[in-house]
GROMACS .gro file of C-alpha atoms in nm:
model
  273
    1UNK     CA    1  -0.149  -0.017   0.482
    2UNK     CA    2  -0.179   0.336   0.363
    3UNK     CA    3  -0.316   0.499   0.682
    4UNK     CA    4  -0.505   0.821   0.737
    5UNK     CA    5  -0.330   1.124   0.590
    6UNK     CA    6  -0.435   1.424   0.790
    7UNK     CA    7  -0.703   1.175   0.887
    8UNK     CA    8  -0.947   1.048   0.621
    9UNK     CA    9  -0.902   1.236   0.294
   10UNK     CA   10  -0.602   1.062   0.140
   11UNK     CA   11  -0.713   0.723   0.266
   12UNK     CA   12  -1.032   0.764   0.073
   13UNK     CA   13  -0.830   0.857  -0.236
   14UNK     CA   14  -0.630   0.541  -0.193
   15UNK     CA   15  -0.943   0.332  -0.153
   16UNK     CA   16  -1.079   0.462  -0.480
   17UNK     CA   17  -0.751   0.399  -0.657
   18UNK     CA   18  -0.718   0.045  -0.529
   19UNK     CA   19  -1.078  -0.036  -0.605
   20UNK     CA   20  -1.022   0.066  -0.964
   21UNK     CA   21  -0.724  -0.163  -1.010
   22UNK     CA   22  -0.807  -0.456  -0.783
   23UNK     CA   23  -1.020  -0.765  -0.804
   24UNK     CA   24  -1.071  -1.076  -0.597
   25UNK     CA   25  -0.740  -1.210  -0.456
   26UNK     CA   26  -0.586  -1.502  -0.638
   27UNK     CA   27  -0.658  -1.836  -0.481
   28UNK     CA   28  -0.363  -2.016  -0.330
   29UNK     CA   29  -0.314  -2.328  -0.123
   30UNK     CA   30  -0.247  -2.283   0.240
   31UNK     CA   31   0.114  -2.314   0.344
   32UNK     CA   32   0.280  -2.365   0.677
   33UNK     CA   33   0.387  -2.055   0.869
   34UNK     CA   34   0.759  -1.971   0.857
   35UNK     CA   35   0.994  -2.154   1.088
   36UNK     CA   36   1.118  -1.950   1.384
   37UNK     CA   37   1.471  -1.814   1.394
   38UNK     CA   38   1.741  -2.073   1.444
   39UNK     CA   39   1.888  -1.864   1.726
   40UNK     CA   40   1.583  -1.756   1.924
   41UNK     CA   41   1.219  -1.703   1.850
   42UNK     CA   42   1.122  -1.335   1.822
   43UNK     CA   43   0.900  -1.208   2.105
   44UNK     CA   44   0.524  -1.212   2.060
   45UNK     CA   45   0.233  -1.121   2.282
   46UNK     CA   46   0.020  -1.379   2.456
   47UNK     CA   47  -0.319  -1.443   2.292
   48UNK     CA   48  -0.588  -1.193   2.372
   49UNK     CA   49  -0.926  -1.262   2.537
   50UNK     CA   50  -1.081  -1.581   2.411
   51UNK     CA   51  -0.750  -1.683   2.254
   52UNK     CA   52  -0.775  -1.418   1.982
   53UNK     CA   53  -0.474  -1.276   1.797
   54UNK     CA   54  -0.317  -1.015   2.028
   55UNK     CA   55  -0.286  -0.652   1.918
   56UNK     CA   56   0.018  -0.432   1.992
   57UNK     CA   57  -0.007  -0.053   1.954
   58UNK     CA   58   0.293   0.089   2.136
   59UNK     CA   59   0.560  -0.003   2.385
   60UNK     CA   60   0.615   0.096   2.745
   61UNK     CA   61   0.599   0.466   2.822
   62UNK     CA   62   0.834   0.440   3.119
   63UNK     CA   63   1.121   0.216   3.008
   64UNK     CA   64   1.334   0.465   2.823
   65UNK     CA   65   1.288   0.693   2.523
   66UNK     CA   66   1.257   0.434   2.250
   67UNK     CA   67   1.066   0.468   1.923
   68UNK     CA   68   1.004   0.225   1.637
   69UNK     CA   69   0.983   0.356   1.282
   70UNK     CA   70   0.777   0.118   1.069
   71UNK     CA   71   0.735   0.129   0.693
   72UNK     CA   72   0.457  -0.036   0.495
   73UNK     CA   73   0.578  -0.174   0.161
   74UNK     CA   74   0.240  -0.173  -0.011
   75UNK     CA   75   0.146  -0.337  -0.339
   76UNK     CA   76  -0.187  -0.502  -0.411
   77UNK     CA   77  -0.237  -0.837  -0.577
   78UNK     CA   78  -0.338  -0.674  -0.904
   79UNK     CA   79  -0.099  -0.383  -0.945
   80UNK     CA   80   0.154  -0.571  -1.156
   81UNK     CA   81   0.048  -0.392  -1.473
   82UNK     CA   82   0.105  -0.057  -1.309
   83UNK     CA   83   0.450  -0.163  -1.196
   84UNK     CA   84   0.529  -0.289  -1.547
   85UNK     CA   85   0.421   0.051  -1.681
   86UNK     CA   86   0.677   0.224  -1.461
   87UNK     CA   87   0.502   0.298  -1.133
   88UNK     CA   88   0.742   0.262  -0.839
   89UNK     CA   89   0.603   0.083  -0.539
   90UNK     CA   90   0.954   0.053  -0.394
   91UNK     CA   91   1.176   0.323  -0.243
   92UNK     CA   92   1.548   0.237  -0.252
   93UNK     CA   93   1.639   0.592  -0.152
   94UNK     CA   94   1.449   0.555   0.173
   95UNK     CA   95   1.623   0.227   0.259
   96UNK     CA   96   1.958   0.386   0.173
   97UNK     CA   97   1.879   0.679   0.403
   98UNK     CA   98   1.794   0.446   0.692
   99UNK     CA   99   2.122   0.263   0.638
  100UNK     CA  100   2.322   0.585   0.619
  101UNK     CA  101   2.161   0.711   0.939
  102UNK     CA  102   2.196   0.368   1.103
  103UNK     CA  103   1.828   0.353   1.195
  104UNK     CA  104   1.680   0.012   1.282
  105UNK     CA  105   1.333  -0.028   1.134
  106UNK     CA  106   1.054  -0.278   1.075
  107UNK     CA  107   0.919  -0.313   0.721
  108UNK     CA  108   0.564  -0.447   0.692
  109UNK     CA  109   0.570  -0.596   0.344
  110UNK     CA  110   0.299  -0.741   0.125
  111UNK     CA  111   0.371  -1.069  -0.048
  112UNK     CA  112   0.295  -0.908  -0.381
  113UNK     CA  113   0.563  -0.643  -0.314
  114UNK     CA  114   0.816  -0.918  -0.240
  115UNK     CA  115   0.727  -1.088  -0.568
  116UNK     CA  116   0.772  -0.764  -0.762
  117UNK     CA  117   1.099  -0.666  -0.591
  118UNK     CA  118   1.259  -0.994  -0.474
  119UNK     CA  119   1.615  -0.858  -0.474
  120UNK     CA  120   1.516  -0.567  -0.254
  121UNK     CA  121   1.307  -0.787  -0.026
  122UNK     CA  122   1.601  -1.024   0.016
  123UNK     CA  123   1.848  -0.740   0.082
  124UNK     CA  124   1.622  -0.582   0.344
  125UNK     CA  125   1.549  -0.917   0.505
  126UNK     CA  126   1.918  -1.006   0.532
  127UNK     CA  127   2.027  -0.669   0.668
  128UNK     CA  128   2.055  -0.691   1.050
  129UNK     CA  129   1.943  -0.329   1.071
  130UNK     CA  130   1.593  -0.426   0.957
  131UNK     CA  131   1.325  -0.686   1.012
  132UNK     CA  132   1.048  -0.783   0.772
  133UNK     CA  133   0.695  -0.842   0.897
  134UNK     CA  134   0.374  -0.943   0.723
  135UNK     CA  135   0.131  -0.695   0.566
  136UNK     CA  136  -0.078  -0.964   0.389
  137UNK     CA  137  -0.026  -1.094   0.037
  138UNK     CA  138  -0.295  -0.894  -0.139
  139UNK     CA  139  -0.328  -0.572   0.064
  140UNK     CA  140  -0.704  -0.625   0.060
  141UNK     CA  141  -0.904  -0.536   0.369
  142UNK     CA  142  -0.983  -0.785   0.645
  143UNK     CA  143  -1.308  -0.606   0.731
  144UNK     CA  144  -1.587  -0.449   0.531
  145UNK     CA  145  -1.591  -0.073   0.479
  146UNK     CA  146  -1.216  -0.015   0.510
  147UNK     CA  147  -1.153   0.303   0.310
  148UNK     CA  148  -1.292   0.146  -0.004
  149UNK     CA  149  -1.041  -0.139  -0.020
  150UNK     CA  150  -1.151  -0.471  -0.172
  151UNK     CA  151  -1.202  -0.732   0.098
  152UNK     CA  152  -1.066  -1.075   0.176
  153UNK     CA  153  -1.337  -1.324   0.268
  154UNK     CA  154  -1.323  -1.471   0.616
  155UNK     CA  155  -1.225  -1.815   0.489
  156UNK     CA  156  -0.931  -1.667   0.293
  157UNK     CA  157  -0.775  -1.446   0.560
  158UNK     CA  158  -0.538  -1.706   0.700
  159UNK     CA  159  -0.435  -1.819   0.352
  160UNK     CA  160  -0.364  -1.459   0.247
  161UNK     CA  161  -0.125  -1.410   0.538
  162UNK     CA  162   0.044  -1.746   0.486
  163UNK     CA  163   0.080  -1.677   0.115
  164UNK     CA  164   0.277  -1.364   0.202
  165UNK     CA  165   0.517  -1.568   0.416
  166UNK     CA  166   0.561  -1.807   0.123
  167UNK     CA  167   0.645  -1.511  -0.103
  168UNK     CA  168   0.905  -1.391   0.146
  169UNK     CA  169   1.071  -1.733   0.155
  170UNK     CA  170   1.072  -1.753  -0.224
  171UNK     CA  171   1.241  -1.412  -0.242
  172UNK     CA  172   1.511  -1.532  -0.003
  173UNK     CA  173   1.402  -1.355   0.314
  174UNK     CA  174   1.550  -1.578   0.584
  175UNK     CA  175   1.345  -1.492   0.891
  176UNK     CA  176   1.025  -1.291   0.844
  177UNK     CA  177   0.882  -1.195   1.181
  178UNK     CA  178   0.556  -1.325   1.327
  179UNK     CA  179   0.405  -0.976   1.321
  180UNK     CA  180   0.112  -0.874   1.105
  181UNK     CA  181  -0.027  -0.534   1.010
  182UNK     CA  182  -0.382  -0.526   0.879
  183UNK     CA  183  -0.425  -0.342   0.548
  184UNK     CA  184  -0.585  -0.009   0.624
  185UNK     CA  185  -0.534  -0.086   0.993
  186UNK     CA  186  -0.886  -0.234   0.984
  187UNK     CA  187  -0.971  -0.539   1.192
  188UNK     CA  188  -1.251  -0.687   1.396
  189UNK     CA  189  -1.309  -0.993   1.612
  190UNK     CA  190  -1.366  -1.215   1.308
  191UNK     CA  191  -1.030  -1.114   1.160
  192UNK     CA  192  -0.847  -1.166   1.489
  193UNK     CA  193  -1.004  -1.511   1.523
  194UNK     CA  194  -0.917  -1.607   1.164
  195UNK     CA  195  -0.549  -1.535   1.222
  196UNK     CA  196  -0.520  -1.707   1.559
  197UNK     CA  197  -0.383  -2.032   1.406
  198UNK     CA  198  -0.105  -1.839   1.230
  199UNK     CA  199   0.042  -1.733   1.565
  200UNK     CA  200   0.111  -1.371   1.477
  201UNK     CA  201   0.092  -1.056   1.686
  202UNK     CA  202  -0.106  -0.783   1.512
  203UNK     CA  203   0.089  -0.455   1.514
  204UNK     CA  204  -0.089  -0.121   1.491
  205UNK     CA  205   0.064   0.218   1.580
  206UNK     CA  206   0.011   0.528   1.792
  207UNK     CA  207   0.167   0.787   1.557
  208UNK     CA  208   0.027   0.845   1.207
  209UNK     CA  209   0.297   1.017   1.001
  210UNK     CA  210   0.062   1.137   0.729
  211UNK     CA  211   0.317   1.060   0.457
  212UNK     CA  212   0.072   0.882   0.227
  213UNK     CA  213   0.011   1.100  -0.078
  214UNK     CA  214   0.173   1.394   0.102
  215UNK     CA  215   0.372   1.653  -0.090
  216UNK     CA  216   0.481   1.867   0.207
  217UNK     CA  217   0.767   1.687   0.382
  218UNK     CA  218   0.790   1.960   0.643
  219UNK     CA  219   0.428   1.911   0.748
  220UNK     CA  220   0.473   1.535   0.773
  221UNK     CA  221   0.791   1.577   0.977
  222UNK     CA  222   0.613   1.813   1.212
  223UNK     CA  223   0.328   1.566   1.260
  224UNK     CA  224   0.572   1.288   1.352
  225UNK     CA  225   0.772   1.504   1.590
  226UNK     CA  226   0.457   1.628   1.763
  227UNK     CA  227   0.321   1.275   1.805
  228UNK     CA  228   0.618   1.069   1.923
  229UNK     CA  229   0.626   0.960   2.287
  230UNK     CA  230   0.842   0.698   2.460
  231UNK     CA  231   0.750   0.356   2.320
  232UNK     CA  232   0.580   0.496   2.010
  233UNK     CA  233   0.523   0.303   1.689
  234UNK     CA  234   0.527   0.538   1.389
  235UNK     CA  235   0.362   0.426   1.065
  236UNK     CA  236   0.517   0.542   0.737
  237UNK     CA  237   0.551   0.396   0.387
  238UNK     CA  238   0.812   0.245   0.159
  239UNK     CA  239   0.638   0.326  -0.169
  240UNK     CA  240   0.763   0.611  -0.387
  241UNK     CA  241   0.443   0.643  -0.590
  242UNK     CA  242   0.215   0.676  -0.287
  243UNK     CA  243   0.451   0.839  -0.037
  244UNK     CA  244   0.712   1.047  -0.222
  245UNK     CA  245   0.823   1.260   0.076
  246UNK     CA  246   0.914   0.982   0.319
  247UNK     CA  247   1.290   0.982   0.261
  248UNK     CA  248   1.306   1.357   0.328
  249UNK     CA  249   1.092   1.310   0.638
  250UNK     CA  250   1.326   1.045   0.775
  251UNK     CA  251   1.630   1.263   0.715
  252UNK     CA  252   1.458   1.538   0.914
  253UNK     CA  253   1.300   1.354   1.207
  254UNK     CA  254   1.581   1.111   1.287
  255UNK     CA  255   1.841   1.374   1.391
  256UNK     CA  256   1.576   1.573   1.579
  257UNK     CA  257   1.447   1.274   1.774
  258UNK     CA  258   1.801   1.169   1.858
  259UNK     CA  259   1.867   1.521   1.983
  260UNK     CA  260   1.565   1.476   2.211
  261UNK     CA  261   1.718   1.160   2.355
  262UNK     CA  262   1.520   0.900   2.161
  263UNK     CA  263   1.671   0.568   2.057
  264UNK     CA  264   1.542   0.387   1.748
  265UNK     CA  265   1.448   0.020   1.777
  266UNK     CA  266   1.266  -0.244   1.577
  267UNK     CA  267   0.915  -0.352   1.675
  268UNK     CA  268   1.051  -0.679   1.812
  269UNK     CA  269   1.247  -0.486   2.076
  270UNK     CA  270   0.941  -0.291   2.183
  271UNK     CA  271   0.736  -0.609   2.214
  272UNK     CA  272   1.017  -0.787   2.395
  273UNK     CA  273   1.052  -0.511   2.651
   0.00000   0.00000   0.00000
């Protein structure tokens, strides 16, 4: 998702932009969820009340100074023309920075992004530094009134998530994680119930970086550094067109957080702890 940027303003800009370029998600047959890792299944949370999809927002506050940087690789189902015209929904410089700094991270990727950038999706998915999780296929909202995003109907929610896993497999991602981030961060009981058969853990966050549509990397860095606590999940973006400052932010906050005694982990480690 593209979350709140200094709260609501930029999210509303995004909603308007996506509404202008998006339509009803393509129909696709349902596919089986990805097979678990051959070595060991990644940790997930137990179902919530009534057997609903569980929601994870942050890790333990008292089991060490760990923090998970997460990056949403956003691209909607109907933004192919914009990509063909030269808009960059990827951010190789950011991935290179994470590798250079040796920072583990979780990338929440849309299936449409994986289709547009299969080589990058495969490289990220096969790099032990990273893990890929599901951000839907279409990047359409799973509730009504979600910052102006188009919506996925209730009977298509499960198929949209499973279609993303199919796109990851086609791109060569060997082991996408059973974690899901709702587009816009918007969900309700109906959405949690629709995804119960998929067996995912919904992953939210407790630190909004504010990198979406930001032009002031220093302000974004300051917002991250002020928000991080032990066990935090930070939401950022892996899209140059919508979040052009993120690489600079990472190069600033990573050394500072390490100086404060924080250790970077993937979401799976937070959930597993």
